[in-house]
PDB file of C-alpha atoms in Angstrom:
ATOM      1  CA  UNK Z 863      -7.767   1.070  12.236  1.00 39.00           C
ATOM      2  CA  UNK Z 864      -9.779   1.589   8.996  1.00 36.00           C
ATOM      3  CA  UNK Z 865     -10.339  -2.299   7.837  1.00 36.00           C
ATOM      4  CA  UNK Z 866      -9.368  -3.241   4.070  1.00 39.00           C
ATOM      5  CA  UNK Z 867     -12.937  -5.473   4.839  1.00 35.00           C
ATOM      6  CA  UNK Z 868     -14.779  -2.407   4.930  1.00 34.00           C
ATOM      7  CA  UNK Z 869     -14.435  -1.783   0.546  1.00 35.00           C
ATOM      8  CA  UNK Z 870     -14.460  -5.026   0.373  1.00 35.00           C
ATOM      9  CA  UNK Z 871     -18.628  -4.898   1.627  1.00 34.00           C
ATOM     10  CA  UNK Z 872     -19.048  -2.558  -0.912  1.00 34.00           C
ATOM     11  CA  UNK Z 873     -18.056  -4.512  -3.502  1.00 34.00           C
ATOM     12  CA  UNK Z 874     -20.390  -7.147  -2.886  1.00 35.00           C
ATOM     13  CA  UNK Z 875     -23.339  -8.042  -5.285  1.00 34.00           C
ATOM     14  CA  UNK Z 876     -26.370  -5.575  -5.382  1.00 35.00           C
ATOM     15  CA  UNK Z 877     -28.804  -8.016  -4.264  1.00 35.00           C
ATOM     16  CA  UNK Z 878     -27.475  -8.365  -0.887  1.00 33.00           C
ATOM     17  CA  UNK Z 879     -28.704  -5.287   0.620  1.00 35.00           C
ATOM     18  CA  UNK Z 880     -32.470  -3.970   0.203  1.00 37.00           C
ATOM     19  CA  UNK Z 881     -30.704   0.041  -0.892  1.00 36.00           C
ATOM     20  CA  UNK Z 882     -28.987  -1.777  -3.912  1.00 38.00           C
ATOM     21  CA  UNK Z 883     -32.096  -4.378  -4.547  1.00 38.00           C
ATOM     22  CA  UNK Z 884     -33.971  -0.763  -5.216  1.00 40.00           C
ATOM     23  CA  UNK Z 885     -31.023   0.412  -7.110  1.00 38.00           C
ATOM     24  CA  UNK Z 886     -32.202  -2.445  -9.836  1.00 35.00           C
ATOM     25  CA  UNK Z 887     -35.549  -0.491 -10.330  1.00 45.00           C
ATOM     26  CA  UNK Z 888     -34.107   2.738 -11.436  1.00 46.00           C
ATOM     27  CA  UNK Z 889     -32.885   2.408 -14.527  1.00 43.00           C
ATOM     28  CA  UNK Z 890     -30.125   5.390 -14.477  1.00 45.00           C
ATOM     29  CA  UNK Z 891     -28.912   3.300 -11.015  1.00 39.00           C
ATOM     30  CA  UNK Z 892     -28.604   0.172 -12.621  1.00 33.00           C
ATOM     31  CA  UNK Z 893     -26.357   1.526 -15.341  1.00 35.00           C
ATOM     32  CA  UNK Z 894     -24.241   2.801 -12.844  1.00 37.00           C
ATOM     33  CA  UNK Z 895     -24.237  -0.617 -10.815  1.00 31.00           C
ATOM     34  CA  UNK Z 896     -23.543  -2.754 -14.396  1.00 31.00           C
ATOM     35  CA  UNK Z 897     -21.028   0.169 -15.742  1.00 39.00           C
ATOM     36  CA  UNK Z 898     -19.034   0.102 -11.927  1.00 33.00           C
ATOM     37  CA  UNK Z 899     -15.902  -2.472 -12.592  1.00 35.00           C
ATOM     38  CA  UNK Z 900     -15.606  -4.688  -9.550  1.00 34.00           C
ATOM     39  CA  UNK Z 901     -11.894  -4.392  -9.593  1.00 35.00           C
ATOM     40  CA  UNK Z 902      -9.636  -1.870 -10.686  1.00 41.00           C
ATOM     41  CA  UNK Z 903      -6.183  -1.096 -10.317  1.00 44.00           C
ATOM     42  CA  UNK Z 904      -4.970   2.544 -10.299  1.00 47.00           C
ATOM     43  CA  UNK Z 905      -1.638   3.044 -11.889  1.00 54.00           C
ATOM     44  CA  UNK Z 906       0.777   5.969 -12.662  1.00 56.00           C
ATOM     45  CA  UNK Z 907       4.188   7.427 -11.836  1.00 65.00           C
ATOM     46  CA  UNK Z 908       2.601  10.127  -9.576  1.00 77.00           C
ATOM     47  CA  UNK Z 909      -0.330  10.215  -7.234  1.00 76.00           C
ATOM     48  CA  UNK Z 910      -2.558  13.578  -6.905  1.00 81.00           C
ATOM     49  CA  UNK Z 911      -0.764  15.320  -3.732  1.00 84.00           C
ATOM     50  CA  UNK Z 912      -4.287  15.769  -1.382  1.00 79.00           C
ATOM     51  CA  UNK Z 913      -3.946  11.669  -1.606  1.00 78.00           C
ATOM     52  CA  UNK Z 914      -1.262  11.287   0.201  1.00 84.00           C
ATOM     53  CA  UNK Z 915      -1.718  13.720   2.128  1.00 84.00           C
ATOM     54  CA  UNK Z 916      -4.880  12.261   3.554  1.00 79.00           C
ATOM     55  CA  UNK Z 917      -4.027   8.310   2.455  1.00 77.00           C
ATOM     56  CA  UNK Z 918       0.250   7.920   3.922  1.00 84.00           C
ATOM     57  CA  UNK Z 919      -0.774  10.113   7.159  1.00 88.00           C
ATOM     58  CA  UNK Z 920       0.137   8.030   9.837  1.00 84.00           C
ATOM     59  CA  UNK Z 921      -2.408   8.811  12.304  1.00 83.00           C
ATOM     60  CA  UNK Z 922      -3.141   5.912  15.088  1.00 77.00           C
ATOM     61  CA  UNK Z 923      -7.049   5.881  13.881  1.00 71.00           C
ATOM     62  CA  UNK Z 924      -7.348   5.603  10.365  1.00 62.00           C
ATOM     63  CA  UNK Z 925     -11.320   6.246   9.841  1.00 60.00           C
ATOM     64  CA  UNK Z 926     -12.216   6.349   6.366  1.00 57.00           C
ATOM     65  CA  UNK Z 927      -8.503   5.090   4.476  1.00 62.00           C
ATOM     66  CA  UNK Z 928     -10.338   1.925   3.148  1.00 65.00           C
ATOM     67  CA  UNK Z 929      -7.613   2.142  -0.008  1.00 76.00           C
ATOM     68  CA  UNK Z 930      -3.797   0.909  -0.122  1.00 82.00           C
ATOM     69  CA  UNK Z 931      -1.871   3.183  -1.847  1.00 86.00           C
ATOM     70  CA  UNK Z 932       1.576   1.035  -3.177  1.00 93.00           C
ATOM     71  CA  UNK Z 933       4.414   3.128  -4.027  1.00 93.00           C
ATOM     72  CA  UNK Z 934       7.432   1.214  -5.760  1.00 94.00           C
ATOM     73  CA  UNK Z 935      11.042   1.110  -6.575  1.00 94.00           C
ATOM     74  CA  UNK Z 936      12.449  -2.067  -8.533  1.00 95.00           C
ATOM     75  CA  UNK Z 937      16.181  -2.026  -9.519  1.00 94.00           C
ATOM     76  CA  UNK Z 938      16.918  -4.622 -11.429  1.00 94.00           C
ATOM     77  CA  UNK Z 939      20.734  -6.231 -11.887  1.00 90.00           C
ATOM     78  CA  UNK Z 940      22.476  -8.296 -14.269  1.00 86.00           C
ATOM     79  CA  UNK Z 941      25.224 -10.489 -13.880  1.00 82.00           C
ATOM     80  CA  UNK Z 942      27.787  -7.912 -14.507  1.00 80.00           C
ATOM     81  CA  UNK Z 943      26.481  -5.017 -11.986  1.00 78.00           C
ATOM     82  CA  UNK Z 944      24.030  -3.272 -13.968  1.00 80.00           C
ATOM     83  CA  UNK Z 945      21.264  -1.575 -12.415  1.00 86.00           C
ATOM     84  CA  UNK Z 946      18.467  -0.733 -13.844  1.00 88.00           C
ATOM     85  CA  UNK Z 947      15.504   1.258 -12.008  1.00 90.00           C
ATOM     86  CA  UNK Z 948      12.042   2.202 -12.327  1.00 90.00           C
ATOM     87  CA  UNK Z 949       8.643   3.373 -10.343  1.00 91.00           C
ATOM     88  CA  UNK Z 950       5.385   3.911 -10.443  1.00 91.00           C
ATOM     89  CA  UNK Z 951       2.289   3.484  -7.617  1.00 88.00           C
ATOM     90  CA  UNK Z 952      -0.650   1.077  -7.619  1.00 88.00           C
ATOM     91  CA  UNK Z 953      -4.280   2.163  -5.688  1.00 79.00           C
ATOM     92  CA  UNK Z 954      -6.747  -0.368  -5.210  1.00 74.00           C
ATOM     93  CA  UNK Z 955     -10.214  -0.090  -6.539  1.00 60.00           C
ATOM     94  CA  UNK Z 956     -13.209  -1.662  -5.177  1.00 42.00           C
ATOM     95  CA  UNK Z 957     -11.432  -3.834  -2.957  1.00 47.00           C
ATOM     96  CA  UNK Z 958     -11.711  -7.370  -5.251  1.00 57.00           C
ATOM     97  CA  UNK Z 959      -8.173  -7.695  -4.521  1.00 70.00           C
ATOM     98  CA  UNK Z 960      -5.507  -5.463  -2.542  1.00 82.00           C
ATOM     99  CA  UNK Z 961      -2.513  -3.223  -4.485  1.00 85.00           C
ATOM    100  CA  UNK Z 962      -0.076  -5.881  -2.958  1.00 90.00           C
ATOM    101  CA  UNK Z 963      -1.388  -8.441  -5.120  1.00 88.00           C
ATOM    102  CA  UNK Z 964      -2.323  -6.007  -8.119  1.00 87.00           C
ATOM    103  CA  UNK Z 965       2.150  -5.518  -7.974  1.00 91.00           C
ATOM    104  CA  UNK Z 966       2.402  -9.349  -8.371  1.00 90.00           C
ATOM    105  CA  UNK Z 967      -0.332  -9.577 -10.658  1.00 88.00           C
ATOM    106  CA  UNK Z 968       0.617  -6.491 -13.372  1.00 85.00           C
ATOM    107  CA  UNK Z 969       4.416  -5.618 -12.638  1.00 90.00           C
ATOM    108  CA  UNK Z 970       5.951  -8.816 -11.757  1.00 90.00           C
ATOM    109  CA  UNK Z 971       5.554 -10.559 -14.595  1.00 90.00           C
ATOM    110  CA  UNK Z 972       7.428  -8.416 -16.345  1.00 88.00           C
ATOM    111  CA  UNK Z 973      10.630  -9.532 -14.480  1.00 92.00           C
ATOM    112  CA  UNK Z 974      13.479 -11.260 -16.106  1.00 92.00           C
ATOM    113  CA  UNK Z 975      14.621 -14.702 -14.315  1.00 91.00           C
ATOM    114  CA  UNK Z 976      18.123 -13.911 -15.583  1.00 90.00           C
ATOM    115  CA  UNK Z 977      18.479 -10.948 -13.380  1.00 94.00           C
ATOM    116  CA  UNK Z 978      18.153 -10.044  -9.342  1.00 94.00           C
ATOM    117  CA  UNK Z 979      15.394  -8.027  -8.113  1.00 95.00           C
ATOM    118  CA  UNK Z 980      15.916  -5.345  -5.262  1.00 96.00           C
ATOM    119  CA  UNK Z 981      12.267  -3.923  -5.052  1.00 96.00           C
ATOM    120  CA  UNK Z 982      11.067  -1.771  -1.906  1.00 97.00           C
ATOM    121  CA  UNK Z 983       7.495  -0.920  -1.523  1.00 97.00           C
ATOM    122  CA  UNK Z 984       6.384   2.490   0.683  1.00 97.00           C
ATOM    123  CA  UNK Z 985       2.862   1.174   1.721  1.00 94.00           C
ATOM    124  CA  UNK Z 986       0.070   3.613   3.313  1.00 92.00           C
ATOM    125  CA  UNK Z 987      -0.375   0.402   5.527  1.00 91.00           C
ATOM    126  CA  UNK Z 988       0.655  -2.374   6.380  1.00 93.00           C
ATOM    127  CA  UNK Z 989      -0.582  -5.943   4.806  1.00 92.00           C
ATOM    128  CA  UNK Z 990      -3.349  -8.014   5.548  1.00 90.00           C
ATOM    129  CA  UNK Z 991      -3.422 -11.624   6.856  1.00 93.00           C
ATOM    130  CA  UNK Z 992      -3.991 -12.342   3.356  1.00 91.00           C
ATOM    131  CA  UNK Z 993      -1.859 -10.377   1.387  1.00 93.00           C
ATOM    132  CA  UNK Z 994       0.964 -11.168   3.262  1.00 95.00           C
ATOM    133  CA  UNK Z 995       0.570 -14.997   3.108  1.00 95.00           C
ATOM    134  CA  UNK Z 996       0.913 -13.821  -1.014  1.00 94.00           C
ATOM    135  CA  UNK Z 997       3.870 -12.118  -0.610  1.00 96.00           C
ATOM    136  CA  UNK Z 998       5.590 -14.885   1.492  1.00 96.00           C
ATOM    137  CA  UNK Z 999       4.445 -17.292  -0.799  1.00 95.00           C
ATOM    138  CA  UNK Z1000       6.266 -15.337  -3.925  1.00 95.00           C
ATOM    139  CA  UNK Z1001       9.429 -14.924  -2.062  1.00 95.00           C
ATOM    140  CA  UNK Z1002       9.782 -18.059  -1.037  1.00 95.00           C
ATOM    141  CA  UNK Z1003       9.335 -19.304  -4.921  1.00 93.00           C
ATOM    142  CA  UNK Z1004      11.334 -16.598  -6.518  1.00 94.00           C
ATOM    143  CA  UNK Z1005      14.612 -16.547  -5.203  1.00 92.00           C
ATOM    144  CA  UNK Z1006      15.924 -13.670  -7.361  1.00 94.00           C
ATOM    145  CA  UNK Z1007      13.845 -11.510  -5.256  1.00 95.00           C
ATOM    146  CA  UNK Z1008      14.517  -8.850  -2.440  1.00 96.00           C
ATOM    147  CA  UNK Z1009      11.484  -6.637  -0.755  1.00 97.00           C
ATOM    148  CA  UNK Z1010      11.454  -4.144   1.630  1.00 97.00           C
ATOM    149  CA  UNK Z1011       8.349  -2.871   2.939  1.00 97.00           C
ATOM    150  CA  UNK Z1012       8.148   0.341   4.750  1.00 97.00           C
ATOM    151  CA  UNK Z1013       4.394   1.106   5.902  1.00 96.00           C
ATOM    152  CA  UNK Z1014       2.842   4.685   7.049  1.00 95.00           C
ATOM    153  CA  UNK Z1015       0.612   2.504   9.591  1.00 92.00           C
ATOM    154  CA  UNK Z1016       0.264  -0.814  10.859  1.00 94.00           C
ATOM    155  CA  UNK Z1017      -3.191  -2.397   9.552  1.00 89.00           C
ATOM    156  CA  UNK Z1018      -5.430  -4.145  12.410  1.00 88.00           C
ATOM    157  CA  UNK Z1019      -2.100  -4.813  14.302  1.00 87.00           C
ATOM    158  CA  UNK Z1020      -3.898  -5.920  17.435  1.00 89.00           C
ATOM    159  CA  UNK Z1021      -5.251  -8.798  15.904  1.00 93.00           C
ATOM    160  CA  UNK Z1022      -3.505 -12.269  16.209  1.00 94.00           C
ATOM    161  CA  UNK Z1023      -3.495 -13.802  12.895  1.00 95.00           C
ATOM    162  CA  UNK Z1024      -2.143 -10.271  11.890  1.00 95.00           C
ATOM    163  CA  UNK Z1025       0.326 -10.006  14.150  1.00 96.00           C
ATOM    164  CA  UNK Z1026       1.473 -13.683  13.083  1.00 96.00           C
ATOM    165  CA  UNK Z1027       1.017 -12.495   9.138  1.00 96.00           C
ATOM    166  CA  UNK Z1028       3.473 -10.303   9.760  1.00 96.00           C
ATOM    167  CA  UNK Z1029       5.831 -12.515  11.727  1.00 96.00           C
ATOM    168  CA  UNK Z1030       6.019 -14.860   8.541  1.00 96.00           C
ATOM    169  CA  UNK Z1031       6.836 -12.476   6.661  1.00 96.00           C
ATOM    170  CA  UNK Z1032      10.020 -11.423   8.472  1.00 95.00           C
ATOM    171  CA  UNK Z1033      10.679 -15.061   8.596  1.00 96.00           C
ATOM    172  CA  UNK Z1034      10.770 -15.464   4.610  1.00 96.00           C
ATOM    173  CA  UNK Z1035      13.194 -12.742   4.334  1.00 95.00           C
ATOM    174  CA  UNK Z1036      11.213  -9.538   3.783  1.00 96.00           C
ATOM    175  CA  UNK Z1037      12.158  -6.922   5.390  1.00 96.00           C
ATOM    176  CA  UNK Z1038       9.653  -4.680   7.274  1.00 96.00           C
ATOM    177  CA  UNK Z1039      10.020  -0.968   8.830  1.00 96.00           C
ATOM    178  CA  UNK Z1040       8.040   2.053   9.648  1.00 97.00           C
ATOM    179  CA  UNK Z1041       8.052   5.267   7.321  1.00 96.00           C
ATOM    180  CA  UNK Z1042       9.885   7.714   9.014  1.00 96.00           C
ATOM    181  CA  UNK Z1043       9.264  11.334   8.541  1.00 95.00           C
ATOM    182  CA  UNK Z1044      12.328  11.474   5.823  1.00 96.00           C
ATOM    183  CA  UNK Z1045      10.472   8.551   3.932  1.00 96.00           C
ATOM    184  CA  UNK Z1046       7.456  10.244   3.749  1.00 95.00           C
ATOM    185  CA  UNK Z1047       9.511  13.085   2.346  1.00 95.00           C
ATOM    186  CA  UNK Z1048      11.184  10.504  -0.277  1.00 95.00           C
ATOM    187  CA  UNK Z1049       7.744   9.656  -1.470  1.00 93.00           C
ATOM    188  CA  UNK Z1050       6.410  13.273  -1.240  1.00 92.00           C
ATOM    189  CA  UNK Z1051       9.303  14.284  -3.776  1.00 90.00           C
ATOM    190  CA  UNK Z1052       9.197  11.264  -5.992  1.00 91.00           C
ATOM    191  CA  UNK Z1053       5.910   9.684  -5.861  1.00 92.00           C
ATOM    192  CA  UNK Z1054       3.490  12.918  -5.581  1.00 89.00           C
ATOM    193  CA  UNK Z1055       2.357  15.406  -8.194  1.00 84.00           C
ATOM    194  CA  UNK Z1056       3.626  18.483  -8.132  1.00 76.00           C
ATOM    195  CA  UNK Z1057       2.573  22.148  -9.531  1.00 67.00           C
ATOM    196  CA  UNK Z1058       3.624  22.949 -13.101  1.00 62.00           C
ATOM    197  CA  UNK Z1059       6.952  24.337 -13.002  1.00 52.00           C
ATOM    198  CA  UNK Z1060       7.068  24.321  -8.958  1.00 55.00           C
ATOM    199  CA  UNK Z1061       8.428  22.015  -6.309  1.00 62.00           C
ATOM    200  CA  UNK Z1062       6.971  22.445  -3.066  1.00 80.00           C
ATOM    201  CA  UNK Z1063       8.669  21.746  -0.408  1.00 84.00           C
ATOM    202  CA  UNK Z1064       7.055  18.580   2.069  1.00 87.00           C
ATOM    203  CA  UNK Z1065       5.179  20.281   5.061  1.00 88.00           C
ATOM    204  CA  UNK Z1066       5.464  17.097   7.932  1.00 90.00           C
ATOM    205  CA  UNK Z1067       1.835  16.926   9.694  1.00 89.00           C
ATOM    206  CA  UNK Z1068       2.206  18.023  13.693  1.00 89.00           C
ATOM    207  CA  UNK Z1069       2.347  14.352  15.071  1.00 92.00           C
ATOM    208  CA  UNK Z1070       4.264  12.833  12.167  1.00 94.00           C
ATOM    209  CA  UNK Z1071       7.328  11.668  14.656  1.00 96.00           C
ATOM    210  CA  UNK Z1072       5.360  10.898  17.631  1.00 95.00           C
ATOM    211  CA  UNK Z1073       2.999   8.201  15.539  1.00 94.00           C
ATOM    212  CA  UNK Z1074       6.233   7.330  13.939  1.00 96.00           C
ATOM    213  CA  UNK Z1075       7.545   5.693  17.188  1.00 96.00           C
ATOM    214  CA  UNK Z1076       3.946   4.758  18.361  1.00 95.00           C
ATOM    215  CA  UNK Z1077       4.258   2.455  15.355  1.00 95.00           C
ATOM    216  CA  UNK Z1078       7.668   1.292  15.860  1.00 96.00           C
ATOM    217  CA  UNK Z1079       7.632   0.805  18.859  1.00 96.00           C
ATOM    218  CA  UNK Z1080       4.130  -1.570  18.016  1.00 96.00           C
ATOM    219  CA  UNK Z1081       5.795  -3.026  15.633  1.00 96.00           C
ATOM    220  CA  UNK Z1082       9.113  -4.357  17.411  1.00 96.00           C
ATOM    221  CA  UNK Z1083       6.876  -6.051  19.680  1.00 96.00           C
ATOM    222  CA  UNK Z1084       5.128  -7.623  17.534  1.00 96.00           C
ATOM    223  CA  UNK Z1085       8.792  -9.163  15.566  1.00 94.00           C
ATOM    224  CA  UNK Z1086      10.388  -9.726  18.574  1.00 89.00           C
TER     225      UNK Z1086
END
């Protein structure tokens, strides 16, 4: 599995490698290095189509998807039945922080106390240790709040203090499921760009079922 740890590296400090401690000698280079935010969030409605084609594919070895790509849904209701919807997607930048915590940190304040929150998140992977002891720690202080988390792949699953992450998490009440190929379709229709005045139709990937119950089937073992 491609490790959220791996951006992370590259957003460390120039001095801590001799390639960026030569960096600070070119001028041009250092501009770069000083203009380069070390975190970013990527927002929008839609997300360019060869992203998530390449990002939400659930292969089993995920070499070179260092991003999370967050898709979202939040439908909010009042007191007397009133839903009200919207979505958008968050991409992590630069890995200072993960699009998890970028959703509590830039769309969550926005939410009313007054009302319930149904929100369900289609993740290209699943959380990290620390991202999910976030999102356990916001559900168990906002009690207005409902997730669901479906995820393209499961992230370092063979790890222990992953595999309990994700146990807690199912113990504070969030649901957790694998994409399967008709979510990926969901997102491909309402999530992803598509061509001026065209709709093309989703194209499933040859192994898109067959990693969908590798993962499940991964995953169940690791709730049970």
């Amino acid at each position: 599995m491609a490790q959220k740890e791996e951006a992370a590296a590259a957003a460390e400090p120039a001095s801590q490698n001799g390639e960026d401690a030569e960096n600070l000698e070119d001028p041009e280079k250092l501009k770069e290095l000083i203009e380069l935010p070390p975190f970013e969030i990527v927002t929008g409605e839609r997300l360019p189509a060869h992203f998530f084609k390449f990002q939400f594919r659930n292969v089993e070895y995920s070499s070179g998807r260092n991003k999370t790509f967050l898709c979202y849904v939040v439908e909010a209701q009042s007191k007397g039945g009133q839903v009200q919807a919207s979505r958008g997607y968050l991409e992590d930048e630069h890995a200072a922080a993960h699009a998890e915590e970028a959703f509590f940190n830039s769309i969550m304040p926005t939410f009313d106390p007054a009302l319930r929150y149904v929100v369900t998140w289609y993740v290209s992977s699943s959380p990290c240790a620390a991202c999910a002891d976030r999102i356990v720690k916001t559900l168990n202080k906002t009690k207005n709040l409902r997730l669901l988390i479906l995820v393209g792949r499961l992230f370092m699953w063979e790890e222990p203090e992953v595999q309990a992450a994700l146990r807690k998490l199912k113990e504070a009440g969030c649901r957790l499921r694998i994409m399967k190929p008709q979510d990926f379709e969901y997102i491909w229709q309402n999530f992803v760009e598509q061509e001026e005045g065209e709709s093309k139709a989703f194209e499933p990937w040859e192994d898109i079922q067959e990693n969908f119950l590798y993962y499940e089937e991964k995953l169940a073992d690791i709730l049970k």
